[in-house]
PDB file of C-alpha atoms in Angstrom:
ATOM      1  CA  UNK W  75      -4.293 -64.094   1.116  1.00  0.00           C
ATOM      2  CA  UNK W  76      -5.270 -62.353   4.227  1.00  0.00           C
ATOM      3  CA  UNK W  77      -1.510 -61.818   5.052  1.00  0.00           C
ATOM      4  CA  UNK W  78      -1.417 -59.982   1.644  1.00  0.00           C
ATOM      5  CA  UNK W  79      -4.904 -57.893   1.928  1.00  0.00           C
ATOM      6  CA  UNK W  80      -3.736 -56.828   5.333  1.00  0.00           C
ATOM      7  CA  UNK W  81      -0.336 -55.614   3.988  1.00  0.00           C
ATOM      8  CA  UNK W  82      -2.029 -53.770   0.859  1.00  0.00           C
ATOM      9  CA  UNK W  83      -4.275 -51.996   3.764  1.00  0.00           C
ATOM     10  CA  UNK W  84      -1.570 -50.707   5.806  1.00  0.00           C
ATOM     11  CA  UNK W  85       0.341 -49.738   2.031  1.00  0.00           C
ATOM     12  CA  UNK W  86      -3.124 -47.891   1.711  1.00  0.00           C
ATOM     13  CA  UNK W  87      -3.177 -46.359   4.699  1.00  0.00           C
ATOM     14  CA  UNK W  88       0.409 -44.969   4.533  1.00  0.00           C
ATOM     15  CA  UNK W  89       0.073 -43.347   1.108  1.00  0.00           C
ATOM     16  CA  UNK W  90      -3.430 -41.900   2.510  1.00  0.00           C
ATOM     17  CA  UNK W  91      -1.409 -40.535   5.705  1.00  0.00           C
ATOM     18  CA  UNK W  92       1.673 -39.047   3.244  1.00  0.00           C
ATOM     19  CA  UNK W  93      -0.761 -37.602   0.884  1.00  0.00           C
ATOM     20  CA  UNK W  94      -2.581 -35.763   3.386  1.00  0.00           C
ATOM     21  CA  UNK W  95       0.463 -34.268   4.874  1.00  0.00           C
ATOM     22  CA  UNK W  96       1.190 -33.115   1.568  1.00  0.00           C
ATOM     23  CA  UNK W  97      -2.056 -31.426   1.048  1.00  0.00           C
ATOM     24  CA  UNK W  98      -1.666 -30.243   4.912  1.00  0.00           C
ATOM     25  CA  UNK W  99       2.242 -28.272   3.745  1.00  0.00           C
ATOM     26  CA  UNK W 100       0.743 -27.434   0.508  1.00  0.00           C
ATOM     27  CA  UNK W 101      -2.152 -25.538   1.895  1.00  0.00           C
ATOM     28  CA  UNK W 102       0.537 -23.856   4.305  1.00  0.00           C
ATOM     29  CA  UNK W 103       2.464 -22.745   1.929  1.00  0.00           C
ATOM     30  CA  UNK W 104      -0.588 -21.409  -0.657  1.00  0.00           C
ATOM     31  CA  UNK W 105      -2.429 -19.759   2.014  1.00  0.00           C
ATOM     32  CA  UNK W 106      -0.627 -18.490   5.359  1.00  0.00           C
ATOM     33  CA  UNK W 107      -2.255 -16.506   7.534  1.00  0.00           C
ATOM     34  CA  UNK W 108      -1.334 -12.550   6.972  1.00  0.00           C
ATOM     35  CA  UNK W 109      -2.167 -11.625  10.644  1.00  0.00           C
ATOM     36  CA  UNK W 110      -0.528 -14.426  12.091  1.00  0.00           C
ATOM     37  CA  UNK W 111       2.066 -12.272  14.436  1.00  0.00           C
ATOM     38  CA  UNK W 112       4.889 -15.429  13.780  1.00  0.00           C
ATOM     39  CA  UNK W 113       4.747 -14.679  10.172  1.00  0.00           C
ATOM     40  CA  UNK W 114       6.595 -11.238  10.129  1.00  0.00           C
ATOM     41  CA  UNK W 115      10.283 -12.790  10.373  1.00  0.00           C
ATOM     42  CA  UNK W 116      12.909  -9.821  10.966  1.00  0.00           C
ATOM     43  CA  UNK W 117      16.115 -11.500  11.665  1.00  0.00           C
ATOM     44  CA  UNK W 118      17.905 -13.415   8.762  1.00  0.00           C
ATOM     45  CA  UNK W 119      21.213 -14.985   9.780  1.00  0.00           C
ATOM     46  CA  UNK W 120      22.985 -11.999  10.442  1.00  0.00           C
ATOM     47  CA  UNK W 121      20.546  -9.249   9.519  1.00  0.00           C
ATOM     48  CA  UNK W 122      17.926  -7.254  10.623  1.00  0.00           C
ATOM     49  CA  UNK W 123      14.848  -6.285   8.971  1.00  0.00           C
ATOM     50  CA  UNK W 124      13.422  -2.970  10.164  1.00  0.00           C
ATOM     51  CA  UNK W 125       9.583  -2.625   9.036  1.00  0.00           C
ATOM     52  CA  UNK W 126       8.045   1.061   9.103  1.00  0.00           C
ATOM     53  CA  UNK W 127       4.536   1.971   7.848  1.00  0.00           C
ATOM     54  CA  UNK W 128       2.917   5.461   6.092  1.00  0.00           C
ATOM     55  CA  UNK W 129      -0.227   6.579   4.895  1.00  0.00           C
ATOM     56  CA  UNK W 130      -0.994   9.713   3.762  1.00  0.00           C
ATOM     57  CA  UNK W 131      -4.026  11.217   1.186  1.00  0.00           C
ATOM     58  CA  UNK W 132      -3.769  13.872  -1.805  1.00  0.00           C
ATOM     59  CA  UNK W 133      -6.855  15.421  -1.402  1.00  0.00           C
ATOM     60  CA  UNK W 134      -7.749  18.592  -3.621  1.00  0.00           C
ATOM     61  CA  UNK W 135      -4.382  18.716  -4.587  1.00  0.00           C
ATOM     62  CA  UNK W 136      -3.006  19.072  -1.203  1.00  0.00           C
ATOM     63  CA  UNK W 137      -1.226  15.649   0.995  1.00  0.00           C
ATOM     64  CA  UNK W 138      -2.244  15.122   4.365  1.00  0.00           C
ATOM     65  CA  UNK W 139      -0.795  12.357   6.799  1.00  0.00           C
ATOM     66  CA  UNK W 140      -3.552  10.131   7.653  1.00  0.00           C
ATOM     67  CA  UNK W 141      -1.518   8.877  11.095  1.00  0.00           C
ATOM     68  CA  UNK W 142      -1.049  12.373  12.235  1.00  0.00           C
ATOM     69  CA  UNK W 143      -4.210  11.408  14.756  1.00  0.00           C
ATOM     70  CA  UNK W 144      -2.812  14.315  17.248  1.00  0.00           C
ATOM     71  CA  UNK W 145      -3.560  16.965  14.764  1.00  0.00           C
ATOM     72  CA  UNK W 146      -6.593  15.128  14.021  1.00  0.00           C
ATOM     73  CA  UNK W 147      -7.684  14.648  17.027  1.00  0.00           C
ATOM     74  CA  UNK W 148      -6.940  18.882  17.386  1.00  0.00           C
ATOM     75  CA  UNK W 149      -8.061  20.890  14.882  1.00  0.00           C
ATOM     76  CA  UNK W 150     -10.588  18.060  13.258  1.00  0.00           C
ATOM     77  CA  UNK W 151      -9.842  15.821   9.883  1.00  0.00           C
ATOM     78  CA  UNK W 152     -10.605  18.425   6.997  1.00  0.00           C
ATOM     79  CA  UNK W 153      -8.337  21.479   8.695  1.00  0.00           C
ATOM     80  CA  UNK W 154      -5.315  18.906   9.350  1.00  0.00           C
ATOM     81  CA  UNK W 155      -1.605  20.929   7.870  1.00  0.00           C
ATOM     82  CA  UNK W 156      -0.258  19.804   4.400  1.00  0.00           C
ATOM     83  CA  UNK W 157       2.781  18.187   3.607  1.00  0.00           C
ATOM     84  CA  UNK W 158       4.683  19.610   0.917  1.00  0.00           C
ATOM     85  CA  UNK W 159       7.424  16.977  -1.714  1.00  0.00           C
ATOM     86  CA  UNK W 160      11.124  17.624  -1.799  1.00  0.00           C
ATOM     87  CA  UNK W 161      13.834  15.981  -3.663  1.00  0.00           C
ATOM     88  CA  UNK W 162      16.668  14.340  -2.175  1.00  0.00           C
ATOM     89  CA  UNK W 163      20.446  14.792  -3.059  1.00  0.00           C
ATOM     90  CA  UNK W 164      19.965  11.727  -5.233  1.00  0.00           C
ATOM     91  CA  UNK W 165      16.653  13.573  -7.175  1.00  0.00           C
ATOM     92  CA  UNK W 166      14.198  11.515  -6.179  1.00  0.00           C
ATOM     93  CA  UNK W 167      10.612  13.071  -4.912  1.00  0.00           C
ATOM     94  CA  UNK W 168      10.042  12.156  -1.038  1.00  0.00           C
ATOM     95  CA  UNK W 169       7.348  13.927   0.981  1.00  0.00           C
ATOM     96  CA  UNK W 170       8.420  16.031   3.682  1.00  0.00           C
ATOM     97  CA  UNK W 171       7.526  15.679   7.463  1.00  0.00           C
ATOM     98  CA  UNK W 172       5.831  12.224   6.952  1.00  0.00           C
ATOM     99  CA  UNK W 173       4.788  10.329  10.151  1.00  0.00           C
ATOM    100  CA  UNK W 174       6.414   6.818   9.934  1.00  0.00           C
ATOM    101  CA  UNK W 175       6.169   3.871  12.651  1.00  0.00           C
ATOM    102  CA  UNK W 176       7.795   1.296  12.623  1.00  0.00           C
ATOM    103  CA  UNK W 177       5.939  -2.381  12.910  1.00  0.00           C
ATOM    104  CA  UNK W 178       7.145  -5.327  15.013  1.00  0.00           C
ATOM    105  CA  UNK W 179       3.526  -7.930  13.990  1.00  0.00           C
ATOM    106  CA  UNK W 180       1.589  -7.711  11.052  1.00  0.00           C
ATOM    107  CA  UNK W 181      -1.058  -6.771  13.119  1.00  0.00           C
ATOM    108  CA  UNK W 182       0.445  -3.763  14.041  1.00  0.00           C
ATOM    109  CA  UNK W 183       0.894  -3.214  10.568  1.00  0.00           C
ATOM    110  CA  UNK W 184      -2.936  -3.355  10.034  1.00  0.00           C
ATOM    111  CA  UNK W 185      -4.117  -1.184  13.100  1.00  0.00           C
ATOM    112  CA  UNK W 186      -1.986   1.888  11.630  1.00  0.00           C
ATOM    113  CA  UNK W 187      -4.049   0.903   8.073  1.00  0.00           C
ATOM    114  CA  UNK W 188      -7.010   0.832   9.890  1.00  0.00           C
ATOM    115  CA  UNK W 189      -6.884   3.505  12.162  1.00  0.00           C
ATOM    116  CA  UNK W 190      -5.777   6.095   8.999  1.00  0.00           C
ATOM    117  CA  UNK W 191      -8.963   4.616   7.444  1.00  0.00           C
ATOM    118  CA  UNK W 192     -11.065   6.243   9.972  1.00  0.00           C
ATOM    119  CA  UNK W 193      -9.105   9.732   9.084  1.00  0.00           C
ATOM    120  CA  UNK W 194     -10.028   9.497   5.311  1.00  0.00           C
ATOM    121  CA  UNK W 195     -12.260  11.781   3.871  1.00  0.00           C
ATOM    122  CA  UNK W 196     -15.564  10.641   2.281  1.00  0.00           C
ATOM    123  CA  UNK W 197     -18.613  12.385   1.258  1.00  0.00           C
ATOM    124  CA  UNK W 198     -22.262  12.147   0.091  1.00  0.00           C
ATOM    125  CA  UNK W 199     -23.257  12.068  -3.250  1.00  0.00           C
ATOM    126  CA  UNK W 200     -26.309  10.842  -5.337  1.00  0.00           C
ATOM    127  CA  UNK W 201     -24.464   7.491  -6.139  1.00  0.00           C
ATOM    128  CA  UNK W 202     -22.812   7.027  -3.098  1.00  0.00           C
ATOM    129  CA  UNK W 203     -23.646   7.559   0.395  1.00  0.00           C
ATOM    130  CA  UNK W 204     -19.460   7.092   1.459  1.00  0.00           C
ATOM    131  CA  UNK W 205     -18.008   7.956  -1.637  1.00  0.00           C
ATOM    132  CA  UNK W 206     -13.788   8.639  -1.361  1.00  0.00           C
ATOM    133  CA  UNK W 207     -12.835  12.290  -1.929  1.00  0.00           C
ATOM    134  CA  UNK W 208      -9.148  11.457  -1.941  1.00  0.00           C
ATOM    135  CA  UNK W 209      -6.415   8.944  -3.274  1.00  0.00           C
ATOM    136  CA  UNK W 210      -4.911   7.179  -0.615  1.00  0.00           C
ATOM    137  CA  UNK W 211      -1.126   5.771   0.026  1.00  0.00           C
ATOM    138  CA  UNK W 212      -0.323   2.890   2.233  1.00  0.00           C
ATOM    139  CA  UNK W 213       3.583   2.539   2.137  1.00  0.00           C
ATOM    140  CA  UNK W 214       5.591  -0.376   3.955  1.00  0.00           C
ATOM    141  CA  UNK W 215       9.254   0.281   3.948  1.00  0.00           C
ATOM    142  CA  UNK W 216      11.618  -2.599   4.987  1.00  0.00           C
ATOM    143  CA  UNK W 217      15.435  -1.733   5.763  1.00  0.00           C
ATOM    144  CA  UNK W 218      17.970  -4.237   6.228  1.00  0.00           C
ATOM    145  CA  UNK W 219      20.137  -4.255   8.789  1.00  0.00           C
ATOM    146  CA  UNK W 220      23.912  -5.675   8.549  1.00  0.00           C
ATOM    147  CA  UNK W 221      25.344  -7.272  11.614  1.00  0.00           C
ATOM    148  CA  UNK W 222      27.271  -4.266  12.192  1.00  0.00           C
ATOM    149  CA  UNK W 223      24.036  -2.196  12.491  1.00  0.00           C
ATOM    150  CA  UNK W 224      24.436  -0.654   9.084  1.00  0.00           C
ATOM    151  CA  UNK W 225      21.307   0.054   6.532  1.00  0.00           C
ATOM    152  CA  UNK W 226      22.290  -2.123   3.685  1.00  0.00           C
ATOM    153  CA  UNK W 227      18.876  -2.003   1.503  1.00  0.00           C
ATOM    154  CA  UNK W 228      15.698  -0.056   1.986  1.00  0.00           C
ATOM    155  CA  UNK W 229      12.759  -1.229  -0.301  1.00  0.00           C
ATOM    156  CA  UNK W 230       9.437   0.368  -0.320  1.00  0.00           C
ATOM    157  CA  UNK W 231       5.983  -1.667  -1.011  1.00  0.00           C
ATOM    158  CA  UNK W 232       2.986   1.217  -1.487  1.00  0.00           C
ATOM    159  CA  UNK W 233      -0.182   0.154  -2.310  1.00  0.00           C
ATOM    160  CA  UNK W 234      -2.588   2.847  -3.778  1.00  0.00           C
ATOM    161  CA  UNK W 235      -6.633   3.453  -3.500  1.00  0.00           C
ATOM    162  CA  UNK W 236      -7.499   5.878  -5.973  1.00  0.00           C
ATOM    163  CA  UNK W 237     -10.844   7.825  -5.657  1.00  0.00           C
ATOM    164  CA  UNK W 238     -13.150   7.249  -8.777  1.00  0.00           C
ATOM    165  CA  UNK W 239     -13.474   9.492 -11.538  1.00  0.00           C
ATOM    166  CA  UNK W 240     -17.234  11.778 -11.016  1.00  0.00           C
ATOM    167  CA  UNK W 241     -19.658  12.737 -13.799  1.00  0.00           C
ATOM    168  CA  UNK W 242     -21.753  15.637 -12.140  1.00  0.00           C
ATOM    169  CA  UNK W 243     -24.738  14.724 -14.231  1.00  0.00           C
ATOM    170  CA  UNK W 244     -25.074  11.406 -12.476  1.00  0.00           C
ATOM    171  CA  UNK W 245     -23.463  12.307  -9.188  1.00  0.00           C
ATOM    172  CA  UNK W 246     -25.309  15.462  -8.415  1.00  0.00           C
ATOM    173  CA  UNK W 247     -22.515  17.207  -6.694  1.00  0.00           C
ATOM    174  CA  UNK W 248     -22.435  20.839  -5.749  1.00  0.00           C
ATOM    175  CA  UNK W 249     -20.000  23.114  -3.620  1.00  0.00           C
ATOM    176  CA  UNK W 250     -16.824  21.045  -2.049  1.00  0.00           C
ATOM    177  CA  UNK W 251     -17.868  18.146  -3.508  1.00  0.00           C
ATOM    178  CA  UNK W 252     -17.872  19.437  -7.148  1.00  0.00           C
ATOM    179  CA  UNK W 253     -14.149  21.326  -6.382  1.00  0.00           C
ATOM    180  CA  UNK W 254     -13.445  17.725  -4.805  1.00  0.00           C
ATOM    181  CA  UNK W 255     -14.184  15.562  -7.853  1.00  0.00           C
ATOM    182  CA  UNK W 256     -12.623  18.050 -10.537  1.00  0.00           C
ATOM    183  CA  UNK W 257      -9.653  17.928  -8.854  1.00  0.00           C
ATOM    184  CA  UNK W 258     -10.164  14.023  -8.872  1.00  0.00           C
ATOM    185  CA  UNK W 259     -10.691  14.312 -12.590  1.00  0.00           C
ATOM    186  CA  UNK W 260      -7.703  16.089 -13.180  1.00  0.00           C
ATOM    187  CA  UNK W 261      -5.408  13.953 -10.977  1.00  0.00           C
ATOM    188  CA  UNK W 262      -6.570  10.767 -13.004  1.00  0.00           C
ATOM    189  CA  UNK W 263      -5.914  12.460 -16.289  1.00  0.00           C
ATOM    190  CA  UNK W 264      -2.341  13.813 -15.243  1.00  0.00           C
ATOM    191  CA  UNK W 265      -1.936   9.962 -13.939  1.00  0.00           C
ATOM    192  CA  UNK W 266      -2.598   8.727 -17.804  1.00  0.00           C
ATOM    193  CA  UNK W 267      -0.951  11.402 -19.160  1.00  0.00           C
ATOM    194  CA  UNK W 268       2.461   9.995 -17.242  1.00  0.00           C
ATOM    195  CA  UNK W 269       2.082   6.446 -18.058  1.00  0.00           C
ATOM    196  CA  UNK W 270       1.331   7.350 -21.457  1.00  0.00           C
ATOM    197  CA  UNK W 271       4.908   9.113 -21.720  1.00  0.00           C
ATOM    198  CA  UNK W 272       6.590   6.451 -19.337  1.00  0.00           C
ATOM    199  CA  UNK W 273       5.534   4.368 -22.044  1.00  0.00           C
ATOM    200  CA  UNK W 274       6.686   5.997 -25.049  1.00  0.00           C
ATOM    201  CA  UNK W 275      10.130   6.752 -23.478  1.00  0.00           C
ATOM    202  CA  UNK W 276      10.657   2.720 -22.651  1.00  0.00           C
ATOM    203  CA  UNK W 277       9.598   2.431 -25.833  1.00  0.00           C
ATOM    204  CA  UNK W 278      13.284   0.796 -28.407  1.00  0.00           C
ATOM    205  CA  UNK W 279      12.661   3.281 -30.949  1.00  0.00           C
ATOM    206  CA  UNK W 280      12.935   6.363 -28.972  1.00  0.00           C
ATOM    207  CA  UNK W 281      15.690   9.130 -28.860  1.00  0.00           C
ATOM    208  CA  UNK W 282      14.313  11.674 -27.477  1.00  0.00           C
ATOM    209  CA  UNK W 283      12.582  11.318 -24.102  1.00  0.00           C
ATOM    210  CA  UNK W 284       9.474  13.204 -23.059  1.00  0.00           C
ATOM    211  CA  UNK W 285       9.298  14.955 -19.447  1.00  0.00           C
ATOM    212  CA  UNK W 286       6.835  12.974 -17.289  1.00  0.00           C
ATOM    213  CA  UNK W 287       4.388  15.788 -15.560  1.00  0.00           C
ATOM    214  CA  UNK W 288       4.220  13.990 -12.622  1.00  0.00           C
ATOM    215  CA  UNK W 289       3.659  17.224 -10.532  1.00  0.00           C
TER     216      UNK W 289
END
């Protein structure tokens, strides 16, 4: 009897052990840590992974480069020069002159996102003491790499922080900050209007597709 309690113990124990490295790879897997320097893997058997980071604002209308901290630095944050869109050969919209680093650590990664934080522009209202005056674009483009040092694929990840729409009844605003949130107002309806039409022309029963205003 004891021979078979102790062996139902040590069966015990080992599932107990197993189960918690389980949970232990599990966990790993759910929830890695995003500034964990290891993480950001850029070779793949015989490719390279090139990382480079943007981040740029549209405010009143107008795109500034929220990593150009020279001219920042210069001339101060609201007289910074304006970056104009092009299309390429291909027809797609790009925007000219855009500042882009490229990132070895995903801490690198967030220092740039941090450090164009501190070039946004915010402003005082009735509701809000910090309230965003612009819409914001954090873009992470990867390139891969062949062995021969040829760009095979270029994907880009941006991730947007658009400014709230302002009602100047409640908000109080007067001067720049009125111009600032009409032209917020206006971007966020041209925004619906395009995925209103970008709808209708995926739409099966179409034939005829709408232009999307996008600029």
């Amino acid at each position: 009897d004891m021979s078979k309690l102790s062996d139902e113990s040590e069966s015990q124990a080992s599932t107990t052990v197993s189960t918690n490295q389980c949970e232990q790879e599990k966990s790993s897997r759910i929830n890695p840590d995003p500034f964990d320097c290891s993480s950001l893997d850029l070779h793949q058997n015989e490719c390279t992974f090139s990382i480079w980071v943007s981040f740029v604002e549209i405010h009143n209308e107008s795109i500034y480069d929220l990593l150009d901290v020279v001219s920042s630095n210069k001339v101060g944050v609201g007289n910074k020069v304006s970056l104009k869109l092009a299309d390429d050969q291909n027809g797609s919209v790009f925007i000219k002159d855009i500042i882009e680093i490229r990132c070895n650590t995903a801490m690198e990664a967030l220092h740039l996102f941090l450090l164009g934080e501190q070039q946004r522009r915010v402003g005082e209202t009735k509701l809000n003491a910090k309230s965003s005056r612009s819409h914001v674009i954090f873009s992470l483009r990867c390139i891969r790499i062949d062995e021969t040092g040829t760009p095979t694929r270029v994907n880009t990840l941006s991730l947007v922080d658009l400014a709230g729409s302002e009602r100047q009844v409640g908000t109080k605003t007067q001067g720049e900050r009125l111009k600032e949130a009409g032209n917020i107002n206006k971007s966020l309806l041209t925004l619906g209007r395009c995925i209103e039409i970008m709808r209708f022309n995926q739409s099966k029963n179409t034939t005829t597709l709408k232009i999307v205003p996008f600029r």
